[in-house]
Amino acid sequence: MPLSRRDLGVAVLSAVGLAGCATRSPSTGTASSAPTGRALLPPSTATDAFTHLRASGNRVVAGTGDVADAAPTVLDVDGRPTWLLAFGGMDSYWTVVTADGTAATHRVGSGTATRVADHGRVTVPPSGYRTDRVGLLTAPVDCAAHTHPVVTDDGLLYVSGNGDAVIRRDDGRTRLDVAAPSDARPIRVGDGRYALYGGRTDRYRHGALGDRIEGSELAVVDVSDERLVTTTTLDAPAVFEGLSPLAADVDGDGDDELVTTVADARSGARIRVYDAAGDELATGPVYGPGWRHQLCVAPFAPDGAPELAVVRKPHVDRTLEYYRLVDGELRVTATTEGYATHTYGSRNLDGGLAADLDADGRTELLVPTTDRRTLEAVRRTADGAAAAWSLSLGGSLATNVGGVALDDGGVAVGAGTPDGVRVWQG
C-alpha cells in the first residue's frame, strides 16, 4: 500500500520560485506570491542542500568568486539564528532557522536581501532542495531526534528512534539493524551506497558533540539492494567521535575514501581513513586527550594535491592541521593556530568550508578565529599555511558557515550571529 504523506514524512513545507519576486508572507503561511505545493519526494532533477554542503559530507563549494572584496548583505531575521541552508540560482537563497525552530528564506542579489518565504517549524538540522523553487523537508514521524532524512534516487534513508537505518519507498520500508546514535547523519558514498555510524555506546563519555553517546561501528548501506554492505567495528575503548564520516578522494586516485575521527579517553583523537569497503588505509598521529574536527578534503596543497583540513582540539589547542595520504601514510603537512570551528556540547559541526573565494584559482579554507567573531581565509603555502584575508561577522558566530555556488559560476558564503545573518556574494 502506498505510504501517505504523513507516513513518508517528506512533505515540502513551503517553496519559493527562484526566479520570482515574492512578498513577505503572513506569519501563518508561505510566501504570498510564490508558487507552493506539497509532494512526497523532490523531483529527480532537484539539487540537495545540507548544512554540511554536500551529500558526501565534504564541506566544499564549487565555483569561484571574489568574496574577499564583497560587502556583506545583512538579512532581516526574527529571532536568534541557529542554522543556515544555502541554495543557488542567479541569486543566492538562504533559509535561516532560529532558536525557536522556525525558518524563513531570503533572496540575496545586487546587494539587497528580500524575505520570500516563511516556513513555520522545521526539522533540525535542516535539509532541503531546489529545482525552480526552494523546498524544505520534514522528518518522518519515527525519525531520530537529532538527524534528518536523506533523499535517495527513489525514496528516503534515515535513522529511526531505535537506531535502525530505514530505507523507505512508496511500496514499503526496510529496516537495517545498525544501532545508530540519535544524531547520526548518513552520507553518500556513491552508486546507491551511504555510510553512517552505528553500534551506539556510552563507553567514551567526552560529551563534546551534544551527548555522551557515540558510534563504535562504521556501516555502509546499499539502498538499491536494501542491505547492509559492510560493518567495521572498533575495539573498546575506541569510538567514532563525530556525527558522520566524510566521503572524499583523499589520495587522488579517483576513488572516494571514508574519513573518520577515532577517539578514546586514554589516547585521545586521531584521524583514520578507510576505503569504501571499510578496510583501514591509514591512521594519523595522536596528541593526547581531546577531539579532532574533520572539515573537508580539497586541493589545498601548493601543487594542487588533495589534502584534508582538520582542527585539532577546537576547544583547547585550536590548531588547524592539513593531512596528506601518501603511500599508505597519513601525514600532517602543515599547521597553524587560532581557529575555533566548534563550541563544546554543540551538534553543529559545520563550522568551516573550502572554495576559491578570491578568484585566484586556489582553494582557501574559511574558518572562524579563536574569538569566533571573524571568518578567516587560510591558504596553504610552500612552507606551511597562513591567513590570506578575513570577513568580520559583527558578533560571535552562532550558526554553521554556509556556502553555495551560483548559476553564473560565482560563490556566496554566509554566517549568523545572535543579532542576524551576513552574506558575502562574489
PDB file of N, CA, C and O in Angstrom, residues 163-199:
ATOM      1  N   GLY A 163      17.423   3.428  16.317  1.00  0.00           N
ATOM      2  CA  GLY A 163      18.756   3.236  15.771  1.00  0.00           C
ATOM      3  C   GLY A 163      18.828   2.490  14.469  1.00  0.00           C
ATOM      4  O   GLY A 163      19.917   2.318  13.907  1.00  0.00           O
ATOM      5  N   ASP A 164      17.696   2.034  13.946  1.00  0.00           N
ATOM      6  CA  ASP A 164      17.709   1.365  12.646  1.00  0.00           C
ATOM      7  C   ASP A 164      18.008   2.359  11.531  1.00  0.00           C
ATOM      8  O   ASP A 164      17.618   3.538  11.603  1.00  0.00           O
ATOM      9  N   ALA A 165      18.661   1.861  10.482  1.00  0.00           N
ATOM     10  CA  ALA A 165      18.737   2.599   9.228  1.00  0.00           C
ATOM     11  C   ALA A 165      17.520   2.179   8.416  1.00  0.00           C
ATOM     12  O   ALA A 165      17.360   1.000   8.090  1.00  0.00           O
ATOM     13  N   VAL A 166      16.650   3.144   8.096  1.00  0.00           N
ATOM     14  CA  VAL A 166      15.382   2.842   7.446  1.00  0.00           C
ATOM     15  C   VAL A 166      15.432   3.297   5.995  1.00  0.00           C
ATOM     16  O   VAL A 166      15.731   4.462   5.709  1.00  0.00           O
ATOM     17  N   ILE A 167      15.148   2.369   5.085  1.00  0.00           N
ATOM     18  CA  ILE A 167      15.027   2.674   3.658  1.00  0.00           C
ATOM     19  C   ILE A 167      13.543   2.668   3.330  1.00  0.00           C
ATOM     20  O   ILE A 167      12.873   1.645   3.472  1.00  0.00           O
ATOM     21  N   ARG A 168      12.999   3.822   2.916  1.00  0.00           N
ATOM     22  CA  ARG A 168      11.553   3.922   2.669  1.00  0.00           C
ATOM     23  C   ARG A 168      11.283   4.289   1.222  1.00  0.00           C
ATOM     24  O   ARG A 168      11.933   5.158   0.648  1.00  0.00           O
ATOM     25  N   ARG A 169      10.338   3.576   0.672  1.00  0.00           N
ATOM     26  CA  ARG A 169       9.835   3.861  -0.669  1.00  0.00           C
ATOM     27  C   ARG A 169       8.314   3.835  -0.618  1.00  0.00           C
ATOM     28  O   ARG A 169       7.726   3.462   0.398  1.00  0.00           O
ATOM     29  N   ASP A 170       7.678   4.174  -1.725  1.00  0.00           N
ATOM     30  CA  ASP A 170       6.222   4.185  -1.754  1.00  0.00           C
ATOM     31  C   ASP A 170       5.628   2.807  -1.468  1.00  0.00           C
ATOM     32  O   ASP A 170       4.504   2.696  -0.982  1.00  0.00           O
ATOM     33  N   ASP A 171       6.392   1.752  -1.796  1.00  0.00           N
ATOM     34  CA  ASP A 171       5.837   0.409  -1.618  1.00  0.00           C
ATOM     35  C   ASP A 171       6.221  -0.226  -0.291  1.00  0.00           C
ATOM     36  O   ASP A 171       5.996  -1.410  -0.079  1.00  0.00           O
ATOM     37  N   GLY A 172       6.818   0.524   0.618  1.00  0.00           N
ATOM     38  CA  GLY A 172       7.130  -0.024   1.932  1.00  0.00           C
ATOM     39  C   GLY A 172       8.457   0.456   2.458  1.00  0.00           C
ATOM     40  O   GLY A 172       9.030   1.429   1.965  1.00  0.00           O
ATOM     41  N   ARG A 173       8.970  -0.240   3.459  1.00  0.00           N
ATOM     42  CA  ARG A 173      10.224   0.169   4.089  1.00  0.00           C
ATOM     43  C   ARG A 173      11.005  -1.055   4.515  1.00  0.00           C
ATOM     44  O   ARG A 173      10.456  -2.121   4.805  1.00  0.00           O
ATOM     45  N   THR A 174      12.320  -0.874   4.563  1.00  0.00           N
ATOM     46  CA  THR A 174      13.231  -1.911   5.033  1.00  0.00           C
ATOM     47  C   THR A 174      14.043  -1.339   6.183  1.00  0.00           C
ATOM     48  O   THR A 174      14.580  -0.234   6.083  1.00  0.00           O
ATOM     49  N   ARG A 175      14.122  -2.102   7.268  1.00  0.00           N
ATOM     50  CA  ARG A 175      14.891  -1.673   8.434  1.00  0.00           C
ATOM     51  C   ARG A 175      16.167  -2.500   8.550  1.00  0.00           C
ATOM     52  O   ARG A 175      16.121  -3.730   8.468  1.00  0.00           O
ATOM     53  N   LEU A 176      17.279  -1.805   8.738  1.00  0.00           N
ATOM     54  CA  LEU A 176      18.566  -2.457   8.928  1.00  0.00           C
ATOM     55  C   LEU A 176      19.056  -2.153  10.328  1.00  0.00           C
ATOM     56  O   LEU A 176      19.147  -0.980  10.731  1.00  0.00           O
ATOM     57  N   ASP A 177      19.365  -3.174  11.098  1.00  0.00           N
ATOM     58  CA  ASP A 177      19.768  -3.018  12.491  1.00  0.00           C
ATOM     59  C   ASP A 177      21.228  -2.578  12.553  1.00  0.00           C
ATOM     60  O   ASP A 177      22.138  -3.395  12.443  1.00  0.00           O
ATOM     61  N   VAL A 178      21.437  -1.261  12.723  1.00  0.00           N
ATOM     62  CA  VAL A 178      22.798  -0.743  12.849  1.00  0.00           C
ATOM     63  C   VAL A 178      23.034  -0.088  14.203  1.00  0.00           C
ATOM     64  O   VAL A 178      24.169   0.279  14.532  1.00  0.00           O
ATOM     65  N   ALA A 179      21.974   0.113  15.005  1.00  0.00           N
ATOM     66  CA  ALA A 179      22.085   0.719  16.340  1.00  0.00           C
ATOM     67  C   ALA A 179      22.800   2.068  16.273  1.00  0.00           C
ATOM     68  O   ALA A 179      23.748   2.332  17.006  1.00  0.00           O
ATOM     69  N   ALA A 180      22.326   2.938  15.372  1.00  0.00           N
ATOM     70  CA  ALA A 180      22.949   4.246  15.185  1.00  0.00           C
ATOM     71  C   ALA A 180      22.592   5.199  16.319  1.00  0.00           C
ATOM     72  O   ALA A 180      21.486   5.147  16.862  1.00  0.00           O
ATOM     73  N   PRO A 181      23.498   6.095  16.691  1.00  0.00           N
ATOM     74  CA  PRO A 181      23.149   7.155  17.642  1.00  0.00           C
ATOM     75  C   PRO A 181      22.034   8.037  17.079  1.00  0.00           C
ATOM     76  O   PRO A 181      21.815   8.102  15.869  1.00  0.00           O
ATOM     77  N   SER A 182      21.348   8.746  17.955  1.00  0.00           N
ATOM     78  CA  SER A 182      20.196   9.544  17.530  1.00  0.00           C
ATOM     79  C   SER A 182      20.577  10.730  16.670  1.00  0.00           C
ATOM     80  O   SER A 182      19.719  11.329  16.013  1.00  0.00           O
ATOM     81  N   ASP A 183      21.870  11.098  16.641  1.00  0.00           N
ATOM     82  CA  ASP A 183      22.309  12.227  15.829  1.00  0.00           C
ATOM     83  C   ASP A 183      23.158  11.796  14.633  1.00  0.00           C
ATOM     84  O   ASP A 183      23.801  12.626  13.986  1.00  0.00           O
ATOM     85  N   ALA A 184      23.149  10.498  14.309  1.00  0.00           N
ATOM     86  CA  ALA A 184      23.927  10.010  13.172  1.00  0.00           C
ATOM     87  C   ALA A 184      23.338  10.523  11.866  1.00  0.00           C
ATOM     88  O   ALA A 184      22.122  10.487  11.663  1.00  0.00           O
ATOM     89  N   ARG A 185      24.192  10.997  10.957  1.00  0.00           N
ATOM     90  CA  ARG A 185      23.755  11.551   9.680  1.00  0.00           C
ATOM     91  C   ARG A 185      24.360  10.728   8.548  1.00  0.00           C
ATOM     92  O   ARG A 185      25.580  10.715   8.369  1.00  0.00           O
ATOM     93  N   PRO A 186      23.549  10.026   7.770  1.00  0.00           N
ATOM     94  CA  PRO A 186      24.092   9.251   6.652  1.00  0.00           C
ATOM     95  C   PRO A 186      24.692  10.162   5.583  1.00  0.00           C
ATOM     96  O   PRO A 186      24.150  11.230   5.288  1.00  0.00           O
ATOM     97  N   ILE A 187      25.801   9.737   4.999  1.00  0.00           N
ATOM     98  CA  ILE A 187      26.419  10.488   3.909  1.00  0.00           C
ATOM     99  C   ILE A 187      26.571   9.573   2.698  1.00  0.00           C
ATOM    100  O   ILE A 187      26.722   8.360   2.837  1.00  0.00           O
ATOM    101  N   ARG A 188      26.518  10.165   1.512  1.00  0.00           N
ATOM    102  CA  ARG A 188      26.541   9.384   0.286  1.00  0.00           C
ATOM    103  C   ARG A 188      27.973   9.023  -0.104  1.00  0.00           C
ATOM    104  O   ARG A 188      28.847   9.886  -0.167  1.00  0.00           O
ATOM    105  N   VAL A 189      28.172   7.738  -0.382  1.00  0.00           N
ATOM    106  CA  VAL A 189      29.467   7.245  -0.838  1.00  0.00           C
ATOM    107  C   VAL A 189      29.477   7.111  -2.356  1.00  0.00           C
ATOM    108  O   VAL A 189      30.509   7.291  -2.999  1.00  0.00           O
ATOM    109  N   GLY A 190      28.317   6.834  -2.953  1.00  0.00           N
ATOM    110  CA  GLY A 190      28.205   6.676  -4.394  1.00  0.00           C
ATOM    111  C   GLY A 190      27.588   5.351  -4.761  1.00  0.00           C
ATOM    112  O   GLY A 190      27.595   4.400  -3.970  1.00  0.00           O
ATOM    113  N   ASP A 191      27.015   5.268  -5.994  1.00  0.00           N
ATOM    114  CA  ASP A 191      26.426   4.028  -6.502  1.00  0.00           C
ATOM    115  C   ASP A 191      25.370   3.465  -5.549  1.00  0.00           C
ATOM    116  O   ASP A 191      25.332   2.264  -5.279  1.00  0.00           O
ATOM    117  N   GLY A 192      24.527   4.348  -5.014  1.00  0.00           N
ATOM    118  CA  GLY A 192      23.454   3.908  -4.134  1.00  0.00           C
ATOM    119  C   GLY A 192      23.907   3.516  -2.745  1.00  0.00           C
ATOM    120  O   GLY A 192      23.124   2.932  -1.984  1.00  0.00           O
ATOM    121  N   ARG A 193      25.151   3.830  -2.404  1.00  0.00           N
ATOM    122  CA  ARG A 193      25.675   3.449  -1.088  1.00  0.00           C
ATOM    123  C   ARG A 193      25.856   4.667  -0.188  1.00  0.00           C
ATOM    124  O   ARG A 193      26.261   5.739  -0.644  1.00  0.00           O
ATOM    125  N   TYR A 194      25.567   4.455   1.104  1.00  0.00           N
ATOM    126  CA  TYR A 194      25.660   5.503   2.112  1.00  0.00           C
ATOM    127  C   TYR A 194      26.396   4.947   3.330  1.00  0.00           C
ATOM    128  O   TYR A 194      26.288   3.763   3.634  1.00  0.00           O
ATOM    129  N   ALA A 195      27.120   5.825   4.003  1.00  0.00           N
ATOM    130  CA  ALA A 195      27.856   5.431   5.203  1.00  0.00           C
ATOM    131  C   ALA A 195      27.318   6.194   6.404  1.00  0.00           C
ATOM    132  O   ALA A 195      26.925   7.357   6.302  1.00  0.00           O
ATOM    133  N   LEU A 196      27.298   5.530   7.554  1.00  0.00           N
ATOM    134  CA  LEU A 196      26.876   6.166   8.801  1.00  0.00           C
ATOM    135  C   LEU A 196      27.493   5.421   9.971  1.00  0.00           C
ATOM    136  O   LEU A 196      27.978   4.297   9.819  1.00  0.00           O
ATOM    137  N   TYR A 197      27.459   6.066  11.131  1.00  0.00           N
ATOM    138  CA  TYR A 197      27.974   5.435  12.340  1.00  0.00           C
ATOM    139  C   TYR A 197      26.867   4.633  13.014  1.00  0.00           C
ATOM    140  O   TYR A 197      25.717   5.073  13.112  1.00  0.00           O
ATOM    141  N   GLY A 198      27.220   3.430  13.491  1.00  0.00           N
ATOM    142  CA  GLY A 198      26.305   2.574  14.229  1.00  0.00           C
ATOM    143  C   GLY A 198      26.965   2.060  15.491  1.00  0.00           C
ATOM    144  O   GLY A 198      28.017   2.547  15.914  1.00  0.00           O
ATOM    145  N   GLY A 199      26.356   1.049  16.094  1.00  0.00           N
ATOM    146  CA  GLY A 199      26.919   0.466  17.306  1.00  0.00           C
ATOM    147  C   GLY A 199      27.019   1.469  18.435  1.00  0.00           C
ATOM    148  O   GLY A 199      28.074   1.621  19.062  1.00  0.00           O
TER     149      GLY A 199
END
